[in-house]
């Protein structure tokens, strides 16, 4: 079973600016500095594009983790999708959508994930991972939005 959630962030930045910040490896590392997230393989700096991969090394829940994601779809400046190709999840998909608004833009993050380890993983998804990832994505959105 897959867990999903949606996070929306308003910004005074244009959707084009916010789109590029959301796919910036450097901005991601800055926004996740508390977890020590570093790009260690693939695209490790600048903007990531469709078909490209990045491998992240981080520490979450006190555990060292590695995750490789690929940009599987991109339609500038409306939408792009990244999906885990190797890492701690059984499946992980993150859809980034951008709309122009009267004051700037709206970024919508749609995240779907499945933890490993069968029934035990499903319990962890619901009790811990969903809230943890929602907070992580919300904080990242606020960082990118410039708040």
CSV table of N, CA and C in Angstrom, one decimal:
chain,number,residue,atom,x,y,z
A,1,UNK,N,0.8,-1.2,0.0
A,1,UNK,CA,0.0,0.0,0.0
A,1,UNK,C,0.9,1.2,0.0
A,2,UNK,N,0.5,2.2,-0.8
A,2,UNK,CA,1.3,3.5,-0.9
A,2,UNK,C,0.7,4.6,0.0
A,3,UNK,N,1.5,5.3,0.6
A,3,UNK,CA,1.1,6.5,1.4
A,3,UNK,C,1.3,7.7,0.5
A,4,UNK,N,0.4,8.7,0.5
A,4,UNK,CA,0.6,9.9,-0.3
A,4,UNK,C,0.1,11.1,0.6
A,5,UNK,N,0.7,12.2,0.2
A,5,UNK,CA,0.2,13.5,0.8
A,5,UNK,C,0.5,14.6,-0.2
A,6,UNK,N,-0.1,15.8,0.0
A,6,UNK,CA,0.1,17.0,-0.8
A,6,UNK,C,0.5,18.1,0.1
A,7,UNK,N,1.4,18.9,-0.4
A,7,UNK,CA,1.9,20.1,0.3
A,7,UNK,C,1.9,21.3,-0.6
A,8,UNK,N,1.3,22.4,-0.2
A,8,UNK,CA,1.2,23.6,-1.1
A,8,UNK,C,2.0,24.7,-0.4
A,9,UNK,N,2.8,25.4,-1.2
A,9,UNK,CA,3.5,26.6,-0.7
A,9,UNK,C,3.4,27.7,-1.7
A,10,UNK,N,3.0,28.9,-1.1
A,10,UNK,CA,2.9,30.1,-1.9
A,10,UNK,C,4.2,30.9,-1.8
A,11,UNK,N,4.5,31.5,-2.9
A,11,UNK,CA,5.8,32.3,-3.0
A,11,UNK,C,5.6,33.6,-3.8
A,12,UNK,N,6.4,34.6,-3.5
A,12,UNK,CA,6.4,35.8,-4.3
A,12,UNK,C,7.2,35.7,-5.5
A,13,UNK,N,8.0,34.6,-5.6
A,13,UNK,CA,8.8,34.3,-6.8
A,13,UNK,C,7.9,33.9,-8.0
A,14,UNK,N,8.4,34.2,-9.2
A,14,UNK,CA,7.6,33.7,-10.4
A,14,UNK,C,7.7,32.2,-10.4
A,15,UNK,N,6.8,31.6,-11.1
A,15,UNK,CA,6.8,30.1,-11.2
A,15,UNK,C,8.1,29.6,-11.8
A,16,UNK,N,8.6,30.3,-12.8
A,16,UNK,CA,9.8,30.0,-13.4
A,16,UNK,C,11.0,29.9,-12.4
A,17,UNK,N,11.1,31.0,-11.6
A,17,UNK,CA,12.1,31.0,-10.6
A,17,UNK,C,12.0,29.9,-9.6
A,18,UNK,N,10.7,29.7,-9.1
A,18,UNK,CA,10.5,28.6,-8.1
A,18,UNK,C,10.8,27.2,-8.7
A,19,UNK,N,10.4,27.1,-10.0
A,19,UNK,CA,10.6,25.8,-10.7
A,19,UNK,C,12.1,25.5,-10.7
A,20,UNK,N,12.9,26.5,-11.0
A,20,UNK,CA,14.4,26.2,-11.1
A,20,UNK,C,15.0,26.0,-9.7
A,21,UNK,N,14.5,26.7,-8.7
A,21,UNK,CA,15.0,26.5,-7.3
A,21,UNK,C,14.6,25.1,-6.9
A,22,UNK,N,13.5,24.6,-7.3
A,22,UNK,CA,13.0,23.3,-6.8
A,22,UNK,C,13.9,22.2,-7.5
A,23,UNK,N,14.5,22.4,-8.6
A,23,UNK,CA,15.3,21.4,-9.2
A,23,UNK,C,16.8,21.7,-9.1
A,24,UNK,N,17.1,22.7,-8.3
A,24,UNK,CA,18.5,23.1,-8.0
A,24,UNK,C,19.1,22.1,-6.9
A,25,UNK,N,20.2,21.5,-7.3
A,25,UNK,CA,20.9,20.6,-6.4
A,25,UNK,C,21.4,21.4,-5.2
A,26,UNK,N,22.0,22.6,-5.5
A,26,UNK,CA,22.6,23.4,-4.4
A,26,UNK,C,21.5,23.9,-3.5
A,27,UNK,N,20.3,24.4,-4.0
A,27,UNK,CA,19.3,24.8,-3.1
A,27,UNK,C,18.7,23.7,-2.2
A,28,UNK,N,18.7,22.5,-2.8
A,28,UNK,CA,18.2,21.3,-2.0
A,28,UNK,C,19.2,21.0,-0.9
A,29,UNK,N,20.5,21.1,-1.1
A,29,UNK,CA,21.5,20.8,-0.1
A,29,UNK,C,21.4,21.9,1.0
A,30,UNK,N,21.2,23.1,0.6
A,30,UNK,CA,21.0,24.2,1.6
A,30,UNK,C,19.8,24.0,2.4
A,31,UNK,N,18.7,23.6,1.8
A,31,UNK,CA,17.4,23.4,2.5
A,31,UNK,C,17.4,22.2,3.5
A,32,UNK,N,18.3,21.3,3.2
A,32,UNK,CA,18.4,20.0,4.0
A,32,UNK,C,19.7,19.9,4.8
A,33,UNK,N,20.3,21.1,5.1
A,33,UNK,CA,21.6,21.1,5.8
A,33,UNK,C,21.5,20.4,7.1
A,34,UNK,N,20.4,20.5,7.8
A,34,UNK,CA,20.2,19.9,9.1
A,34,UNK,C,20.4,18.3,9.1
A,35,UNK,N,20.0,17.7,7.9
A,35,UNK,CA,20.1,16.3,7.8
A,35,UNK,C,21.4,15.9,7.1
A,36,UNK,N,22.2,17.0,6.8
A,36,UNK,CA,23.5,16.7,6.2
A,36,UNK,C,23.4,16.2,4.8
A,37,UNK,N,22.3,16.5,4.1
A,37,UNK,CA,22.1,15.9,2.7
A,37,UNK,C,23.2,16.5,1.8
A,38,UNK,N,23.8,15.6,1.1
A,38,UNK,CA,24.9,16.0,0.1
A,38,UNK,C,24.6,15.2,-1.2
A,39,UNK,N,24.8,15.8,-2.3
A,39,UNK,CA,24.8,15.1,-3.6
A,39,UNK,C,26.2,14.5,-3.8
A,40,UNK,N,26.2,13.2,-3.9
A,40,UNK,CA,27.5,12.5,-4.0
A,40,UNK,C,27.8,11.8,-5.3
A,41,UNK,N,26.8,11.7,-6.2
A,41,UNK,CA,27.0,11.1,-7.5
A,41,UNK,C,25.9,11.6,-8.5
A,42,UNK,N,26.2,11.5,-9.8
A,42,UNK,CA,25.3,12.0,-10.8
A,42,UNK,C,25.4,13.5,-10.9
A,43,UNK,N,24.3,14.2,-11.0
A,43,UNK,CA,24.4,15.6,-11.0
A,43,UNK,C,24.6,16.1,-9.5
A,44,UNK,N,25.7,16.8,-9.3
A,44,UNK,CA,26.0,17.1,-7.9
A,44,UNK,C,26.0,18.6,-7.6
A,45,UNK,N,25.7,19.4,-8.7
A,45,UNK,CA,25.6,20.9,-8.5
A,45,UNK,C,24.8,21.4,-9.7
A,46,UNK,N,24.2,22.6,-9.5
A,46,UNK,CA,23.4,23.2,-10.6
A,46,UNK,C,22.0,22.6,-10.7
A,47,UNK,N,21.5,22.8,-11.9
A,47,UNK,CA,20.1,22.3,-12.2
A,47,UNK,C,20.1,20.9,-12.8
A,48,UNK,N,19.2,20.1,-12.2
A,48,UNK,CA,19.0,18.7,-12.7
A,48,UNK,C,17.9,18.7,-13.8
A,49,UNK,N,18.1,17.9,-14.8
A,49,UNK,CA,17.2,17.9,-15.9
A,49,UNK,C,16.6,16.5,-16.2
A,50,UNK,N,15.7,16.4,-17.1
A,50,UNK,CA,15.0,15.2,-17.4
A,50,UNK,C,16.0,14.1,-17.8
A,51,UNK,N,15.7,12.9,-17.2
A,51,UNK,CA,16.6,11.8,-17.5
A,51,UNK,C,17.9,11.7,-16.7
A,52,UNK,N,18.1,12.8,-15.9
A,52,UNK,CA,19.4,12.8,-15.1
A,52,UNK,C,19.1,12.3,-13.7
A,53,UNK,N,20.2,11.8,-13.1
A,53,UNK,CA,20.1,11.2,-11.7
A,53,UNK,C,21.0,12.0,-10.8
A,54,UNK,N,20.6,11.9,-9.5
A,54,UNK,CA,21.4,12.4,-8.4
A,54,UNK,C,21.4,11.4,-7.3
A,55,UNK,N,22.5,11.1,-6.7
A,55,UNK,CA,22.5,10.3,-5.5
A,55,UNK,C,22.8,11.1,-4.3
A,56,UNK,N,21.9,11.0,-3.3
A,56,UNK,CA,22.0,11.8,-2.1
A,56,UNK,C,22.5,10.9,-0.9
A,57,UNK,N,23.3,11.5,-0.1
A,57,UNK,CA,23.7,10.9,1.1
A,57,UNK,C,23.3,11.8,2.3
A,58,UNK,N,22.6,11.2,3.3
A,58,UNK,CA,22.0,12.0,4.4
A,58,UNK,C,22.0,11.1,5.6
A,59,UNK,N,21.6,11.8,6.7
A,59,UNK,CA,21.3,11.1,8.0
A,59,UNK,C,19.9,11.5,8.4
A,60,UNK,N,19.1,10.5,8.5
A,60,UNK,CA,17.7,10.7,9.0
A,60,UNK,C,17.4,9.6,10.0
A,61,UNK,N,16.8,10.0,11.1
A,61,UNK,CA,16.5,9.1,12.3
A,61,UNK,C,17.8,8.6,12.8
A,62,UNK,N,18.9,9.3,12.6
A,62,UNK,CA,20.2,8.9,13.1
A,62,UNK,C,20.9,7.9,12.2
A,63,UNK,N,20.3,7.5,11.1
A,63,UNK,CA,20.8,6.5,10.2
A,63,UNK,C,21.4,7.1,9.0
A,64,UNK,N,22.6,6.6,8.5
A,64,UNK,CA,23.1,7.1,7.3
A,64,UNK,C,22.3,6.4,6.1
A,65,UNK,N,21.9,7.2,5.2
A,65,UNK,CA,21.1,6.7,4.0
A,65,UNK,C,21.6,7.2,2.7
A,66,UNK,N,21.4,6.5,1.7
A,66,UNK,CA,21.7,6.9,0.3
A,66,UNK,C,20.5,6.6,-0.5
A,67,UNK,N,20.2,7.6,-1.4
A,67,UNK,CA,19.1,7.5,-2.3
A,67,UNK,C,19.4,8.1,-3.6
A,68,UNK,N,19.1,7.3,-4.7
A,68,UNK,CA,19.3,7.8,-6.1
A,68,UNK,C,18.0,8.1,-6.7
A,69,UNK,N,17.8,9.3,-7.2
A,69,UNK,CA,16.6,9.8,-7.8
A,69,UNK,C,16.8,10.1,-9.2
A,70,UNK,N,15.8,9.9,-10.1
A,70,UNK,CA,15.9,10.3,-11.5
A,70,UNK,C,14.8,11.2,-11.8
A,71,UNK,N,15.0,12.2,-12.6
A,71,UNK,CA,14.0,13.1,-13.1
A,71,UNK,C,13.3,12.4,-14.3
A,72,UNK,N,12.1,11.9,-14.1
A,72,UNK,CA,11.4,11.1,-15.1
A,72,UNK,C,10.5,11.8,-16.0
A,73,UNK,N,10.2,13.1,-15.7
A,73,UNK,CA,9.3,13.9,-16.5
A,73,UNK,C,9.6,15.4,-16.2
A,74,UNK,N,9.5,16.2,-17.2
A,74,UNK,CA,9.7,17.7,-17.0
A,74,UNK,C,8.9,18.4,-18.1
A,75,UNK,N,8.2,19.4,-17.6
A,75,UNK,CA,7.5,20.3,-18.5
A,75,UNK,C,7.6,21.7,-18.0
A,76,UNK,N,8.7,22.4,-18.3
A,76,UNK,CA,9.1,23.7,-17.8
A,76,UNK,C,8.0,24.7,-18.2
A,77,UNK,N,7.5,25.6,-17.4
A,77,UNK,CA,7.8,25.7,-15.9
A,77,UNK,C,6.6,25.1,-15.1
A,78,UNK,N,5.9,24.2,-15.6
A,78,UNK,CA,4.7,23.7,-14.9
A,78,UNK,C,4.9,22.5,-14.0
A,79,UNK,N,5.8,21.6,-14.4
A,79,UNK,CA,5.8,20.3,-13.6
A,79,UNK,C,7.1,19.6,-13.9
A,80,UNK,N,7.6,18.9,-12.8
A,80,UNK,CA,8.6,17.8,-13.0
A,80,UNK,C,8.4,16.8,-12.0
A,81,UNK,N,8.9,15.6,-12.3
A,81,UNK,CA,8.7,14.4,-11.4
A,81,UNK,C,10.1,13.8,-11.1
A,82,UNK,N,10.3,13.5,-9.9
A,82,UNK,CA,11.5,12.7,-9.5
A,82,UNK,C,11.1,11.4,-8.9
A,83,UNK,N,11.8,10.3,-9.2
A,83,UNK,CA,11.5,9.0,-8.6
A,83,UNK,C,12.7,8.3,-8.2
A,84,UNK,N,12.6,7.6,-7.0
A,84,UNK,CA,13.7,6.8,-6.5
A,84,UNK,C,14.0,5.7,-7.5
A,85,UNK,N,15.3,5.5,-7.8
A,85,UNK,CA,15.7,4.3,-8.6
A,85,UNK,C,16.5,3.4,-7.7
A,86,UNK,N,17.1,3.9,-6.6
A,86,UNK,CA,17.8,3.0,-5.6
A,86,UNK,C,17.7,3.8,-4.3
A,87,UNK,N,17.4,3.0,-3.2
A,87,UNK,CA,17.4,3.7,-1.9
A,87,UNK,C,16.6,3.0,-0.9
A,88,UNK,N,16.2,3.7,0.2
A,88,UNK,CA,15.6,3.1,1.3
A,88,UNK,C,14.1,2.7,1.2
A,89,UNK,N,13.5,3.3,0.2
A,89,UNK,CA,12.0,3.0,0.0
A,89,UNK,C,11.8,1.9,-1.0
A,90,UNK,N,10.7,1.2,-0.8
A,90,UNK,CA,10.3,0.3,-1.8
A,90,UNK,C,9.9,1.1,-3.1
A,91,UNK,N,9.3,2.2,-2.9
A,91,UNK,CA,9.0,3.1,-4.0
A,91,UNK,C,8.9,4.6,-3.5
A,92,UNK,N,9.3,5.5,-4.3
A,92,UNK,CA,9.2,6.9,-3.9
A,92,UNK,C,9.0,7.8,-5.1
A,93,UNK,N,7.9,8.6,-5.2
A,93,UNK,CA,7.7,9.4,-6.3
A,93,UNK,C,7.3,10.8,-5.8
A,94,UNK,N,7.9,11.9,-6.4
A,94,UNK,CA,7.6,13.2,-6.0
A,94,UNK,C,7.3,14.1,-7.2
A,95,UNK,N,6.0,14.5,-7.3
A,95,UNK,CA,5.6,15.4,-8.4
A,95,UNK,C,5.6,16.8,-7.9
A,96,UNK,N,6.3,17.7,-8.7
A,96,UNK,CA,6.4,19.1,-8.3
A,96,UNK,C,5.6,19.9,-9.4
A,97,UNK,N,4.6,20.6,-8.9
A,97,UNK,CA,3.7,21.4,-9.9
A,97,UNK,C,3.8,22.9,-9.5
A,98,UNK,N,3.7,23.8,-10.5
A,98,UNK,CA,3.9,25.2,-10.3
A,98,UNK,C,2.8,25.9,-11.1
A,99,UNK,N,2.2,26.9,-10.4
A,99,UNK,CA,1.2,27.7,-11.0
A,99,UNK,C,1.5,29.2,-10.8
A,100,UNK,N,1.3,30.0,-11.8
A,100,UNK,CA,1.4,31.5,-11.6
A,100,UNK,C,0.2,32.0,-10.8
A,101,UNK,N,0.4,32.9,-9.9
A,101,UNK,CA,-0.7,33.5,-9.2
A,101,UNK,C,-0.5,35.0,-9.3
A,102,UNK,N,-1.5,35.8,-8.8
A,102,UNK,CA,-1.4,37.2,-8.9
A,102,UNK,C,-0.3,37.8,-8.1
A,103,UNK,N,0.2,37.1,-7.1
A,103,UNK,CA,1.3,37.6,-6.2
A,103,UNK,C,2.6,36.9,-6.5
A,104,UNK,N,2.7,35.9,-7.4
A,104,UNK,CA,3.9,35.2,-7.6
A,104,UNK,C,3.5,33.8,-8.1
A,105,UNK,N,3.6,32.8,-7.2
A,105,UNK,CA,3.4,31.4,-7.7
A,105,UNK,C,2.9,30.5,-6.5
A,106,UNK,N,2.4,29.4,-6.9
A,106,UNK,CA,2.0,28.3,-6.0
A,106,UNK,C,2.8,27.0,-6.4
A,107,UNK,N,3.5,26.4,-5.4
A,107,UNK,CA,4.1,25.2,-5.7
A,107,UNK,C,3.4,24.1,-4.9
A,108,UNK,N,3.0,23.0,-5.7
A,108,UNK,CA,2.3,21.9,-5.1
A,108,UNK,C,3.2,20.7,-5.2
A,109,UNK,N,3.5,20.1,-4.0
A,109,UNK,CA,4.3,18.9,-4.0
A,109,UNK,C,3.4,17.7,-3.7
A,110,UNK,N,3.4,16.7,-4.6
A,110,UNK,CA,2.6,15.5,-4.4
A,110,UNK,C,3.6,14.3,-4.2
A,111,UNK,N,3.6,13.8,-3.0
A,111,UNK,CA,4.5,12.7,-2.7
A,111,UNK,C,3.8,11.4,-2.5
A,112,UNK,N,4.3,10.3,-3.1
A,112,UNK,CA,3.8,9.0,-2.8
A,112,UNK,C,5.0,8.1,-2.5
A,113,UNK,N,4.8,7.3,-1.5
A,113,UNK,CA,5.9,6.4,-1.1
A,113,UNK,C,5.4,5.1,-0.5
A,114,UNK,N,6.3,4.1,-0.6
A,114,UNK,CA,6.0,2.8,0.1
A,114,UNK,C,7.3,2.4,0.8
A,115,UNK,N,7.1,2.1,2.1
A,115,UNK,CA,8.3,1.7,2.8
A,115,UNK,C,8.6,0.2,2.6
A,116,UNK,N,9.8,-0.2,2.8
A,116,UNK,CA,10.1,-1.7,2.7
A,116,UNK,C,9.6,-2.4,3.9
A,117,UNK,N,9.8,-3.7,3.9
A,117,UNK,CA,9.6,-4.6,5.1
A,117,UNK,C,8.1,-4.9,5.3
A,118,UNK,N,7.3,-5.0,4.2
A,118,UNK,CA,6.0,-5.5,4.3
A,118,UNK,C,5.1,-4.9,5.4
A,119,UNK,N,4.4,-5.7,6.2
A,119,UNK,CA,3.5,-5.1,7.2
A,119,UNK,C,4.1,-4.2,8.2
A,120,UNK,N,5.4,-4.6,8.6
A,120,UNK,CA,6.1,-3.7,9.6
A,120,UNK,C,6.3,-2.3,8.9
A,121,UNK,N,6.7,-2.3,7.7
A,121,UNK,CA,6.9,-1.1,7.0
A,121,UNK,C,5.7,-0.2,6.9
A,122,UNK,N,4.5,-0.9,6.7
A,122,UNK,CA,3.3,-0.1,6.6
A,122,UNK,C,2.9,0.5,7.9
A,123,UNK,N,3.2,-0.1,9.0
A,123,UNK,CA,3.0,0.5,10.3
A,123,UNK,C,3.9,1.7,10.5
A,124,UNK,N,5.2,1.6,10.1
A,124,UNK,CA,6.1,2.7,10.2
A,124,UNK,C,5.7,3.9,9.3
A,125,UNK,N,5.2,3.5,8.1
A,125,UNK,CA,4.7,4.6,7.1
A,125,UNK,C,3.7,5.5,7.8
A,126,UNK,N,2.7,4.8,8.4
A,126,UNK,CA,1.6,5.6,9.0
A,126,UNK,C,1.9,6.3,10.3
A,127,UNK,N,2.8,5.6,11.2
A,127,UNK,CA,3.1,6.2,12.5
A,127,UNK,C,4.2,7.2,12.5
A,128,UNK,N,5.1,7.1,11.5
A,128,UNK,CA,6.3,7.9,11.6
A,128,UNK,C,6.6,8.6,10.3
A,129,UNK,N,6.8,7.8,9.2
A,129,UNK,CA,7.3,8.4,8.0
A,129,UNK,C,6.5,9.4,7.3
A,130,UNK,N,5.2,9.3,7.3
A,130,UNK,CA,4.3,10.2,6.6
A,130,UNK,C,4.5,11.6,7.3
A,131,UNK,N,4.4,11.7,8.6
A,131,UNK,CA,4.5,13.0,9.3
A,131,UNK,C,5.9,13.6,9.1
A,132,UNK,N,6.9,12.7,9.2
A,132,UNK,CA,8.3,13.2,9.0
A,132,UNK,C,8.5,13.8,7.6
A,133,UNK,N,8.1,13.0,6.6
A,133,UNK,CA,8.3,13.5,5.2
A,133,UNK,C,7.4,14.7,4.9
A,134,UNK,N,6.2,14.8,5.5
A,134,UNK,CA,5.4,16.0,5.3
A,134,UNK,C,6.1,17.2,5.8
A,135,UNK,N,6.6,17.1,7.0
A,135,UNK,CA,7.3,18.2,7.7
A,135,UNK,C,8.5,18.6,6.8
A,136,UNK,N,9.3,17.6,6.4
A,136,UNK,CA,10.5,17.9,5.6
A,136,UNK,C,10.1,18.6,4.3
A,137,UNK,N,9.1,18.2,3.6
A,137,UNK,CA,8.7,18.8,2.3
A,137,UNK,C,8.1,20.2,2.6
A,138,UNK,N,7.4,20.4,3.6
A,138,UNK,CA,6.8,21.7,4.0
A,138,UNK,C,8.0,22.7,4.3
A,139,UNK,N,8.9,22.3,5.1
A,139,UNK,CA,10.1,23.1,5.4
A,139,UNK,C,10.9,23.5,4.2
A,140,UNK,N,11.1,22.5,3.3
A,140,UNK,CA,11.8,22.7,2.1
A,140,UNK,C,11.1,23.7,1.2
A,141,UNK,N,9.8,23.6,1.1
A,141,UNK,CA,9.0,24.5,0.4
A,141,UNK,C,9.1,25.9,0.9
A,142,UNK,N,9.0,26.1,2.2
A,142,UNK,CA,9.1,27.5,2.8
A,142,UNK,C,10.5,28.0,2.5
A,143,UNK,N,11.5,27.2,2.6
A,143,UNK,CA,12.9,27.6,2.3
A,143,UNK,C,13.0,28.1,0.8
A,144,UNK,N,12.5,27.3,-0.1
A,144,UNK,CA,12.6,27.7,-1.5
A,144,UNK,C,11.7,28.9,-1.8
A,145,UNK,N,10.6,29.1,-1.1
A,145,UNK,CA,9.7,30.2,-1.3
A,145,UNK,C,10.3,31.5,-0.8
A,146,UNK,N,11.4,31.4,0.0
A,146,UNK,CA,12.1,32.6,0.5
A,146,UNK,C,11.5,33.1,1.8
A,147,UNK,N,10.9,32.2,2.6
A,147,UNK,CA,10.4,32.7,3.9
A,147,UNK,C,11.3,32.4,5.0
